[in-house]
Coordinates of C-alpha atoms in Angstrom, one line a residue:
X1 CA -27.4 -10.6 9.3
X2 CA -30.0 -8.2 8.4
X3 CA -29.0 -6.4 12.4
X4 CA -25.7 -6.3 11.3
X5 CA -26.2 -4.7 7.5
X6 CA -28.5 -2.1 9.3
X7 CA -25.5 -1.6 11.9
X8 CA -22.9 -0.8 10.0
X9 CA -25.0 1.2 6.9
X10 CA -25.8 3.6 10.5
X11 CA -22.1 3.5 11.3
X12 CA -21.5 4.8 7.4
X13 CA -23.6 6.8 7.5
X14 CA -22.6 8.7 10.7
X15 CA -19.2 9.3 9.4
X16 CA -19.8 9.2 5.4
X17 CA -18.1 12.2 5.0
X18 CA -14.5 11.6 6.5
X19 CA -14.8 7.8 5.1
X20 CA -15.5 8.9 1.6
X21 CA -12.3 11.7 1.7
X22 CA -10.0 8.9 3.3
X23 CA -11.0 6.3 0.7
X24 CA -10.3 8.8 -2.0
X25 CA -6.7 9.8 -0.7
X26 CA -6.0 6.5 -1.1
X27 CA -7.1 6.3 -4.6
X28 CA -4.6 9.3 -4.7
X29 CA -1.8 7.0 -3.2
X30 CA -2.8 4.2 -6.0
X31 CA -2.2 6.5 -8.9
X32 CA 0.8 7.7 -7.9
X33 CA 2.3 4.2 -7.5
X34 CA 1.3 2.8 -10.5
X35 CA 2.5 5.4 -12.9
X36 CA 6.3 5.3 -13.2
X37 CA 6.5 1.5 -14.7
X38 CA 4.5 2.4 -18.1
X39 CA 6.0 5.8 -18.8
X40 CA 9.9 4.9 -17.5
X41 CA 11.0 4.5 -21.2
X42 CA 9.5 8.4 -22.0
X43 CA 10.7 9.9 -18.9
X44 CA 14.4 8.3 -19.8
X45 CA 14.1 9.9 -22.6
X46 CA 12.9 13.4 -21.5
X47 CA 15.8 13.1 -18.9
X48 CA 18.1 12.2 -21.6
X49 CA 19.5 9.2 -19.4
X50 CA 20.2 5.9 -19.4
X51 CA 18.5 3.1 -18.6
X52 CA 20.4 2.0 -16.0
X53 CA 20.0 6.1 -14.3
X54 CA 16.5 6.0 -14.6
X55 CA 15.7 2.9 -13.1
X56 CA 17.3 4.4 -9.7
X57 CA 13.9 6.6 -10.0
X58 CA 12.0 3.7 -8.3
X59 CA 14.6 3.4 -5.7
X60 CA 14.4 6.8 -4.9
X61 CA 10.1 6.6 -4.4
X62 CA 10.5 3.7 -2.6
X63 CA 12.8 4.7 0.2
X64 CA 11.2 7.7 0.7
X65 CA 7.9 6.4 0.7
X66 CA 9.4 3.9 3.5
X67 CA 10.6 7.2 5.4
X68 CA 7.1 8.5 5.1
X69 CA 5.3 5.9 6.4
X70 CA 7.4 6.0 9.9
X71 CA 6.9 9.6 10.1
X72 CA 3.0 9.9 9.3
X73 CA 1.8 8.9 12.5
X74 CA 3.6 12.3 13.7
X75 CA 0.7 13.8 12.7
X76 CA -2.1 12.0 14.4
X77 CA -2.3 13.5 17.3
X78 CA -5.3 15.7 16.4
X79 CA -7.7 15.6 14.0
X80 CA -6.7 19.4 12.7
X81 CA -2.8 18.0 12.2
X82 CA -3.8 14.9 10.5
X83 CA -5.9 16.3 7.7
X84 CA -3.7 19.8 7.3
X85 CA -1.1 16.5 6.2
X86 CA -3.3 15.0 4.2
X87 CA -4.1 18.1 2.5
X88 CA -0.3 19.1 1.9
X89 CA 0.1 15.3 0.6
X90 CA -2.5 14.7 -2.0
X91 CA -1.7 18.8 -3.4
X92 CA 1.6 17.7 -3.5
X93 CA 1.2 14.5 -5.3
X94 CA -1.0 16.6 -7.8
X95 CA 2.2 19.2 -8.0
X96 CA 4.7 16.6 -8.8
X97 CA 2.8 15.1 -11.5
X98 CA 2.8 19.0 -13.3
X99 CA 6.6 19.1 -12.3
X100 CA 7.0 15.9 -13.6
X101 CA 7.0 17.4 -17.8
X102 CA 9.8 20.0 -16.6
X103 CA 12.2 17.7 -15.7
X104 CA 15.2 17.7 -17.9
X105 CA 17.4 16.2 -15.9
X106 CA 17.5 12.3 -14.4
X107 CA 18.2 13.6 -10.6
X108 CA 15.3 16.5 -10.5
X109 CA 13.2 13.5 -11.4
X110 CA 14.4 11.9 -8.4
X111 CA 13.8 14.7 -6.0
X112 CA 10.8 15.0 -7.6
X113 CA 9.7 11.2 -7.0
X114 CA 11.3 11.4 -3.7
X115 CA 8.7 14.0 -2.4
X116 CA 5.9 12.0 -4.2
X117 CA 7.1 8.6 -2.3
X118 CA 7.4 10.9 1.3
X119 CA 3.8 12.3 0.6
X120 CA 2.4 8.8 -0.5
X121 CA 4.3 7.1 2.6
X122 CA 2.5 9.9 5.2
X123 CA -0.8 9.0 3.1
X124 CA -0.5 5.7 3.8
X125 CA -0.1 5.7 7.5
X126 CA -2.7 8.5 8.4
X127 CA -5.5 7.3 6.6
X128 CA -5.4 3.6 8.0
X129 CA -4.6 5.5 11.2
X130 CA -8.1 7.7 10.9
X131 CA -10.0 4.9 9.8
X132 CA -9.0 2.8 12.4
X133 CA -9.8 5.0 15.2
X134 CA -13.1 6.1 13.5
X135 CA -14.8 2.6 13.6
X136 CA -12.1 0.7 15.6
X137 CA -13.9 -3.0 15.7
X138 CA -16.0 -2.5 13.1
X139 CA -13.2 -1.0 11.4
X140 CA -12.3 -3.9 8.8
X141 CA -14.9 -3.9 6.2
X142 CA -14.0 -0.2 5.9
X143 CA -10.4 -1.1 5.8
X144 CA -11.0 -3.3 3.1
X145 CA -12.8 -0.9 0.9
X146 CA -9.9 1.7 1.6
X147 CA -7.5 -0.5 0.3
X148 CA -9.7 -1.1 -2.5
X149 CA -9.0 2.3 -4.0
X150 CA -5.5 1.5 -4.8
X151 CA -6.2 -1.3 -6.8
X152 CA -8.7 1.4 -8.5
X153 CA -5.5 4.2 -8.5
X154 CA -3.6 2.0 -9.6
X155 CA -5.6 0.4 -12.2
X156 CA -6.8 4.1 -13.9
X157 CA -2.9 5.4 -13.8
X158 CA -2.0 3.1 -16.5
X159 CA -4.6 3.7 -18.5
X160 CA -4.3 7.2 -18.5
X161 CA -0.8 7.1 -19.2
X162 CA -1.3 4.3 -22.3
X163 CA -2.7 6.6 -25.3
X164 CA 0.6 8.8 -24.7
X165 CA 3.4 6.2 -24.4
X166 CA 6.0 6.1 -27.7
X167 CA 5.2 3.4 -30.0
X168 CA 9.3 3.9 -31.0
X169 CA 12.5 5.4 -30.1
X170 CA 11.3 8.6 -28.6
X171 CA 15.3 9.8 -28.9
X172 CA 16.5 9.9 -32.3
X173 CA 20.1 10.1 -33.4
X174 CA 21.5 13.0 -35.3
X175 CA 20.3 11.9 -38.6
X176 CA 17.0 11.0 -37.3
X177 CA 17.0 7.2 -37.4
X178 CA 15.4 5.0 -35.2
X179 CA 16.4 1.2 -36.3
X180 CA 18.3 1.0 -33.3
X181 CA 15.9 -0.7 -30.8
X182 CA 12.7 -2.6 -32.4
X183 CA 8.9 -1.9 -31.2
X184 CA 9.5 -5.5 -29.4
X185 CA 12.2 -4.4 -27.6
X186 CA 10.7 -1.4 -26.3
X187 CA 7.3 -3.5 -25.2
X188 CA 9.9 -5.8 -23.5
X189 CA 11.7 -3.1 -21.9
X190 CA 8.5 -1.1 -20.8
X191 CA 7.0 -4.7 -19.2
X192 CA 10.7 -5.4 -17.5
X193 CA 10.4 -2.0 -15.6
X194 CA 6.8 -2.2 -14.6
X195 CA 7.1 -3.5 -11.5
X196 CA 8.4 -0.9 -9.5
X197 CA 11.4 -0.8 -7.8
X198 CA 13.1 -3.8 -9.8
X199 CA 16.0 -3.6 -11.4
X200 CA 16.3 -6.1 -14.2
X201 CA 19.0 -6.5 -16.8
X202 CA 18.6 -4.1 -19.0
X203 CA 22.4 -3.7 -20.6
X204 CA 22.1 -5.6 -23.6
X205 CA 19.2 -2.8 -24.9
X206 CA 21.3 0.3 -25.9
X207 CA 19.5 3.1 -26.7
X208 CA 20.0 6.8 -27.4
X209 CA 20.7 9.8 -25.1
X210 CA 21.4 11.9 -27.2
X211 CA 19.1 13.5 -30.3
X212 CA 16.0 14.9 -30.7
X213 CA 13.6 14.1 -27.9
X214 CA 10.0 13.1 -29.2
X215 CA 7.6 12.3 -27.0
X216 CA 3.7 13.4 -25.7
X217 CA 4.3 11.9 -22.3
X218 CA 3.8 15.2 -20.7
X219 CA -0.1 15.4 -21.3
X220 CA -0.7 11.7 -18.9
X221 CA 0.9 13.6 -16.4
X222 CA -1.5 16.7 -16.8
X223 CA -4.6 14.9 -16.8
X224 CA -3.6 12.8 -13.7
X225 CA -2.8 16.2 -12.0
X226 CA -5.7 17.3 -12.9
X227 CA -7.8 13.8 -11.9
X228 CA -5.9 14.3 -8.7
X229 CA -7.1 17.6 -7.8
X230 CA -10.5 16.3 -6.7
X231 CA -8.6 14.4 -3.4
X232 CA -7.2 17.5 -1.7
X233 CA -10.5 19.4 -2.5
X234 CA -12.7 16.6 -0.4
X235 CA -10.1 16.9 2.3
X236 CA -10.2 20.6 2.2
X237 CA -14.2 20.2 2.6
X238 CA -13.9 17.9 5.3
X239 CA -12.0 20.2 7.4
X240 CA -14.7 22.8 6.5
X241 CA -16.9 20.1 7.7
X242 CA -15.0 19.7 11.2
X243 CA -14.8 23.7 11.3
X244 CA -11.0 23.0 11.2
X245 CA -10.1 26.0 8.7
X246 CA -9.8 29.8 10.3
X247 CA -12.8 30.7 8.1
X248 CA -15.4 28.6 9.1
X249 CA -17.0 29.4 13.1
X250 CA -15.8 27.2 15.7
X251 CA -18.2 25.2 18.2
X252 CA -16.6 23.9 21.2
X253 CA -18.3 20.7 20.6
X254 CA -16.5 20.1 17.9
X255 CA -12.9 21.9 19.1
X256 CA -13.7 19.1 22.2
X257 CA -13.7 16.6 19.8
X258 CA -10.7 17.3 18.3
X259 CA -8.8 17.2 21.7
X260 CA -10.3 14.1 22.5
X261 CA -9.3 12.5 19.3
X262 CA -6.1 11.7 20.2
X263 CA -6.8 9.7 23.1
X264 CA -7.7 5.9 22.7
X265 CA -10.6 4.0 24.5
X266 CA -8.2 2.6 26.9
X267 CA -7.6 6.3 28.4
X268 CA -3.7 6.6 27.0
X269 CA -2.9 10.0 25.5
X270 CA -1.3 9.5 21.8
X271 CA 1.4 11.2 23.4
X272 CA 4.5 9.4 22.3
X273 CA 2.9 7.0 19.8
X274 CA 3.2 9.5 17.3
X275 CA 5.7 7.4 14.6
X276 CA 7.5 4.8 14.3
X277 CA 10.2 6.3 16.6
X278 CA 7.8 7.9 19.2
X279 CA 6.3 4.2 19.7
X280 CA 9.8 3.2 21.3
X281 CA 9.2 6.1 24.2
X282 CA 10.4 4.3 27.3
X283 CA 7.8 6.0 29.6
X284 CA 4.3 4.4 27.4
X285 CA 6.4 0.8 27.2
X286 CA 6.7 0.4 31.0
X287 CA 4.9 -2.1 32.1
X288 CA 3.6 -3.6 29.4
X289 CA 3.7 -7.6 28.7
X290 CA 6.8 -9.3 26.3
X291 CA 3.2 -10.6 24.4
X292 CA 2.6 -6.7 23.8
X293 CA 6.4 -6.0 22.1
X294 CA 5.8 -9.8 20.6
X295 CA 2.3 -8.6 18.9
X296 CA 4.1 -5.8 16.9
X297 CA 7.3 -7.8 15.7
X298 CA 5.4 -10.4 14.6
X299 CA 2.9 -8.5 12.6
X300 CA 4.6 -6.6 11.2
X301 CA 7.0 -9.7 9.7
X302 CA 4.0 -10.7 8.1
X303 CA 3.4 -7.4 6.2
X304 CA 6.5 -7.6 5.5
X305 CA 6.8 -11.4 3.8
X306 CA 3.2 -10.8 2.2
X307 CA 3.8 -7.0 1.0
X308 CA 7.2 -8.3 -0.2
X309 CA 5.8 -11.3 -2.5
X310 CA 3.4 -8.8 -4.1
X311 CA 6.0 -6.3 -4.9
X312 CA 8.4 -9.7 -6.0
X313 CA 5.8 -10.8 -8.2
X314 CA 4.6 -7.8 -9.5
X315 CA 8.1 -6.9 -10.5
X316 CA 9.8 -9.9 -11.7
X317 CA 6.5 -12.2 -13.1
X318 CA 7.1 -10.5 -16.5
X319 CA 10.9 -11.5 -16.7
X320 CA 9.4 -15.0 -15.8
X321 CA 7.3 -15.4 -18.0
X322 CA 9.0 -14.3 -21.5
X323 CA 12.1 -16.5 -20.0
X324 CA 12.5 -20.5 -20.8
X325 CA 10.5 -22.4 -20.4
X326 CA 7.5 -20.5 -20.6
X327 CA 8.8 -18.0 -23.7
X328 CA 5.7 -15.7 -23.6
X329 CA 4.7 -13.2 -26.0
X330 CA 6.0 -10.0 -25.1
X331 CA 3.1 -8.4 -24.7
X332 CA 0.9 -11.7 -23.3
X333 CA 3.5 -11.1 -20.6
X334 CA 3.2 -7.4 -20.0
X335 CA -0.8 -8.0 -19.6
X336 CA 0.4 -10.5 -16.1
X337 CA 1.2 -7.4 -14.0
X338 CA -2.6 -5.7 -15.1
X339 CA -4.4 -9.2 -14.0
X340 CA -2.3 -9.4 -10.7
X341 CA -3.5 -5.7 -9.8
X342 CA -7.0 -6.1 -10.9
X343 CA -7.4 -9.3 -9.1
X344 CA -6.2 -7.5 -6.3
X345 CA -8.7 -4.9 -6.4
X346 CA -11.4 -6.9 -7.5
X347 CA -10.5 -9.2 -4.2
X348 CA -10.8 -6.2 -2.1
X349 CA -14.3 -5.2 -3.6
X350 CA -15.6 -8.5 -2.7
X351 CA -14.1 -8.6 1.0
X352 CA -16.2 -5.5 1.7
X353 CA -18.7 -7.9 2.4
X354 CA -16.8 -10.8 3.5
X355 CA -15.4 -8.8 6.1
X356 CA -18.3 -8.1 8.5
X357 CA -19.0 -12.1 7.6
X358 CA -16.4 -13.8 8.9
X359 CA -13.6 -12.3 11.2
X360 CA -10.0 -11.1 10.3
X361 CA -8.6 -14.3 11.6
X362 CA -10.8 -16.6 9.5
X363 CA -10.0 -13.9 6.7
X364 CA -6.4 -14.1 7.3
X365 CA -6.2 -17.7 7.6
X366 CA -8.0 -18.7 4.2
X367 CA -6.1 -16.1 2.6
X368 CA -2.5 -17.2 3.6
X369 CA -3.5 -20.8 3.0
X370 CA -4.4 -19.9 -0.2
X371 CA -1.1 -18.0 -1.1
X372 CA 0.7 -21.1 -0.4
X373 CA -1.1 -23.4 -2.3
X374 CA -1.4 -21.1 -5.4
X375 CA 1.9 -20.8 -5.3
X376 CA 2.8 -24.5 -5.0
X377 CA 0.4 -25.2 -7.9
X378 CA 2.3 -22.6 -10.0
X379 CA 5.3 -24.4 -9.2
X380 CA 4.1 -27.7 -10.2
X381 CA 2.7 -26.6 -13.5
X382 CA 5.8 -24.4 -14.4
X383 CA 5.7 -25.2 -17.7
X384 CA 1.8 -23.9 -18.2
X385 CA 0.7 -20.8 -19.9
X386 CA -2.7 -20.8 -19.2
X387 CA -1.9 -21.9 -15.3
X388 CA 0.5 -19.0 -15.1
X389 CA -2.6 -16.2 -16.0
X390 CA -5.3 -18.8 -13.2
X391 CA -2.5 -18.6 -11.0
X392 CA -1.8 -14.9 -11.7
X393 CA -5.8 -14.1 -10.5
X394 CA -5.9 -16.2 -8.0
X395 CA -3.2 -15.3 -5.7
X396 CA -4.0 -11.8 -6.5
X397 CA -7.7 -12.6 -4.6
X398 CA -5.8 -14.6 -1.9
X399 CA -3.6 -12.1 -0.9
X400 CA -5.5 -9.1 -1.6
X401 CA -7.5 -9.4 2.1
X402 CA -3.8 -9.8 4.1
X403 CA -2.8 -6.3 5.1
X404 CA -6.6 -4.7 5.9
X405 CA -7.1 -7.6 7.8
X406 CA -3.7 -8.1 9.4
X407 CA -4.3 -4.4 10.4
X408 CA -8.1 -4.8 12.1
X409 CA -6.7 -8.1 13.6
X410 CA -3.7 -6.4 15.3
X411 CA -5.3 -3.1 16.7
X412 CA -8.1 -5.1 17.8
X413 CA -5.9 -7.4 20.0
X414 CA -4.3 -4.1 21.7
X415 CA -6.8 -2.4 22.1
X416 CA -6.4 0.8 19.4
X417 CA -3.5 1.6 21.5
X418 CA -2.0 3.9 18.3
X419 CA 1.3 2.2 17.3
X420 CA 0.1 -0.8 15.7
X421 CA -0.8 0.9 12.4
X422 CA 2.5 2.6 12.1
X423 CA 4.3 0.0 12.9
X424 CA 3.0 -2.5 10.3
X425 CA 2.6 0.4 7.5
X426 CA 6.1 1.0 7.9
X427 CA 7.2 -3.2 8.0
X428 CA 4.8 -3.7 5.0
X429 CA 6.9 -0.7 3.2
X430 CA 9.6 -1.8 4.3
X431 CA 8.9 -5.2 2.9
X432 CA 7.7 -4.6 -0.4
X433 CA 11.3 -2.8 -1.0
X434 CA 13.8 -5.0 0.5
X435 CA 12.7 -8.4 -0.3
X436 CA 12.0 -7.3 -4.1
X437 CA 15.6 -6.2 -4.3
X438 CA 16.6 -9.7 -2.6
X439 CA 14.3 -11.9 -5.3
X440 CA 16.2 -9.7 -8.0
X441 CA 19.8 -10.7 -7.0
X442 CA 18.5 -14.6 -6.6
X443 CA 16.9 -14.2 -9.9
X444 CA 20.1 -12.8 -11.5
X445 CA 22.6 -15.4 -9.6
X446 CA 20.3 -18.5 -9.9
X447 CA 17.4 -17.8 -12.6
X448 CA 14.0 -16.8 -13.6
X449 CA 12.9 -20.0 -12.1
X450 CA 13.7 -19.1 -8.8
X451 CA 11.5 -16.5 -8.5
X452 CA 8.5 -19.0 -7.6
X453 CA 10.9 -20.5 -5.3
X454 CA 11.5 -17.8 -3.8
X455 CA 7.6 -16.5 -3.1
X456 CA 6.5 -19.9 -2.5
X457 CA 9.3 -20.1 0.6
X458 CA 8.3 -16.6 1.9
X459 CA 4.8 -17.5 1.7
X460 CA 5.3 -20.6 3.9
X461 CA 7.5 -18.6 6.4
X462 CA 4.4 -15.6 6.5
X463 CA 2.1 -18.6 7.4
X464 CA 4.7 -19.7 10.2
X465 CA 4.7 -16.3 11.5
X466 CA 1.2 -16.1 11.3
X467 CA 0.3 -19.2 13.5
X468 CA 3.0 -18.1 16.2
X469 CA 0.8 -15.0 16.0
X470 CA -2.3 -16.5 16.6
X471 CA -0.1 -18.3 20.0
X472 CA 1.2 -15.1 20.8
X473 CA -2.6 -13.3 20.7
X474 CA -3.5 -15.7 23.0
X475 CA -1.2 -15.2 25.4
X476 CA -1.6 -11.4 25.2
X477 CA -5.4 -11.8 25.5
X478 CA -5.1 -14.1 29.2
X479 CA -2.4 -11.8 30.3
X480 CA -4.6 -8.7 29.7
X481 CA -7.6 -10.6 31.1
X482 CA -5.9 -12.0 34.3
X483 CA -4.3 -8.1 35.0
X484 CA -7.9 -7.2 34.9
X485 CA -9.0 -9.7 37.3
X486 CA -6.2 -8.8 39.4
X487 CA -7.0 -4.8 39.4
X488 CA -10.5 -5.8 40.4
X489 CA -10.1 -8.0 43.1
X490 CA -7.8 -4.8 44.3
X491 CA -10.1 -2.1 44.1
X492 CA -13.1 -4.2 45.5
X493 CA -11.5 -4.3 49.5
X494 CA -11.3 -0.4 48.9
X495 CA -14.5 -0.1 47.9
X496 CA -16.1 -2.3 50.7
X497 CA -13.5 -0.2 53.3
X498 CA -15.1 3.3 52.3

């Protein structure tokens, strides 16, 4: 144990410098996507818009953070592309929150959040990309801590945000009046849209367009601007660091380095694996195994079942709660959502060191047995307050492991061949949008209680997938090992010949 600590403290310490800048981009990515739910009600009313307009915000971030996240992995072909994009993301996500006060208007909020969710999306898939091929079997303990720094993003964006949010109507009516919606109602209505991309009922809570706009909103998004700013000025030194930038002198070490960087242990060029859509390229998939095409499908469906239930239940536990039978406090229920996330986080601190413990496969296992019997328990004790918040923290911890894992497991299994990452980056985005919007229309057609149903079935199926994965990677690894047996007994005549 003591070998191993020493081991990978040398392999930090070797590349402390890009690890550190890749964990802070994504703490970048985590307060951008936590920011919208809390401070929906005083961007509605800076925009002047209804509910139902603004809520089309989230939809907006989400598909275009889905579109980024199949085109990131254009950029990873060399070291000097990858961080020029990272660079351009986290300024820009820095920009938008300063644009973010000046929009007047429901649609330049949009565009606005559009841009944030394409930057976010090309975050996402570069920097598990980098850190991937920077430690490649050792890479999951340092996937884990990277994924730890959304929790923390998305933990501080809130809190930021908080000090600034209306306590009240922050449109008032011609003669200044404000009866129309209660302080209650507005807590509801804030919890009800903090899990984004939802779209909850929201009709039966009128409120005004039209008046005097009053609200301090604007500062939150200053100081996370300016709390931002930090992320593209590490990146900026890294590529300083790499002599990458025109002003610092090039060494051909390092320009060799940089050439080399976008070719994989196995000896294929990144050539063609450079998104989502350059993975399909006809001339890298001939000749590979159905196990190889069977690896990808499958795990990506399990990012996408397990990144789905997190954005289900972190939009829709709220409406569950303050619904019969559990008829929570307003805001007891708006507090679910903050334990979710910091369980979350706080899971992901702790598998730091679990990770170099016990291997993704153990990980994943215990974590997606655990997801399924949290969420049967929760079923059970429906009726339970206090089992609601356990369950809450617990299935945050279980789940929190699933996609750094997931993502060490799979690129280990092919053998860093550069498509894995994109591909489950853009299932597990793709996931956390679609299946939230499916849970919404059950919940509306058939009731809040459904909701559990509904992430309790989709955590058995992800466990399904999983064990046909495990089948499948077994497969793979006799196919791969019998090719290699083949290719030596071939080579070893030609040797003896010569």
């Amino acid at each position: 144990m003591k070998l191993l600590d020493e081991r990978m403290w040398t392999l930090f310490k070797r590349h402390w410098q890009q690890t550190l800048t890749y964990w802070s981009v994504f703490f970048s990515f985590g307060l951008c996507i936590a920011f919208l739910g809390p401070t929906v009600l005083d961007l509605r009313c800076q925009t002047q818009s209804t509910l139902q307009q603004i809520t089309w915000v989230f939809f907006s971030q989400q598909l275009f953070l889905l579109g980024g996240s199949s085109l990131g992995g254009l950029f990873k072909k060399t070291l000097l592309s990858s961080l020029s994009a990272l660079f351009s993301c986290t300024l820009i996500i820095s920009l938008v929150f300063s644009f973010i006060p000046l929009c007047n208007h429901v649609v330049l909020l949009s565009v606005a959040m559009a841009i944030a969710g394409l930057a976010m999306g090309v975050i996402d898939t570069i920097a598990n990309l980098q850190l991937v091929k920077l430690y490649q079997k050792d890479s999951a303990t340092f996937l884990q801590a990277l994924h730890f720094f959304i929790g923390l993003g998305a933990l501080v964006s809130p809190l930021v945000a908080d000090p600034f949010l209306a306590e009240d109507s922050c449109v008032l009516d011609a003669n200044r009046t404000s009866n129309s919606t209660s302080r209650s109602d507005l807590q509801h209505l804030r919890s009800s849209l903090a899990g984004h991309g939802a779209f909850p009922n929201i009709s039966q809570y009128p409120l005004h367009t039209e008046g005097v706009v009053i609200t301090r909103v604007s500062y939150a998004f200053w100081i996370m601007a300016l709390i931002n700013l930090p992320v593209p000025a590490a990146v900026l030194a890294l590529m300083y660091h790499e002599r990458l930038l025109p002003c610092s002198r090039s060494r051909p070490r390092l320009l060799e380095r940089d050439s080399l960087s976008s070719v994989n242990p196995a000896g294929d060029s990144g050539q063609g694996h450079g998104s989502l859509f350059g993975c399909c390229n006809p001339a890298k998939l001939r000749g590979r195994p159905a196990t190889f095409y069977i690896v990808h499908a499958l795990g990506g469906a399990i990012l996408f079942i397990t990144d789905g239930i997190i954005g289900s239940y972190t939009g829709f536990v709220y409406t569950y709660a303050v619904s019969p039978p559990l008829l929570m406090g307003h805001k007891t229920a708006g507090s679910l959502d903050s334990v979710f996330w910091a369980s979350i986080t706080v899971g992901r601190l702790a598998l730091i060191y679990l990770s170099y413990r016990y291997t993704a496969q153990r990980l994943l296992i215990f974590s997606l047995v655990g997801v399924i019997l949290v969420q049967c328990l929760l079923l059970i004790f429906y009726t339970s307050c206090v089992f609601l918040f356990i369950g809450t923290c617990v299935l945050g911890l279980c789940i929190s492991s699933v996609f750094p894992s997931m993502l060490a497991f799979t690129e280990d299994i092919l053998d860093y061949k550069g498509c894995a990452t994109t591909v489950l980056v853009t299932s597990a985005s793709t996931g956390e949008m679609m299946l939230q919007l499916l849970v919404g229309l059950v919940i509306h057609s058939q009731g809040s209680y459904s909701f559990l149903l509904c992430c309790t079935i989709a955590s058995f199926i992800g466990f399904c997938l999983f064990l046909m994965f495990l089948y499948v990677q077994r497969r793979h690894t006799n196919c791969h090992t019998d090719s290699s047996e083949n290719t030596d007994m071939k080579e070893k005549p030609e040797t003896g010949a010569s």
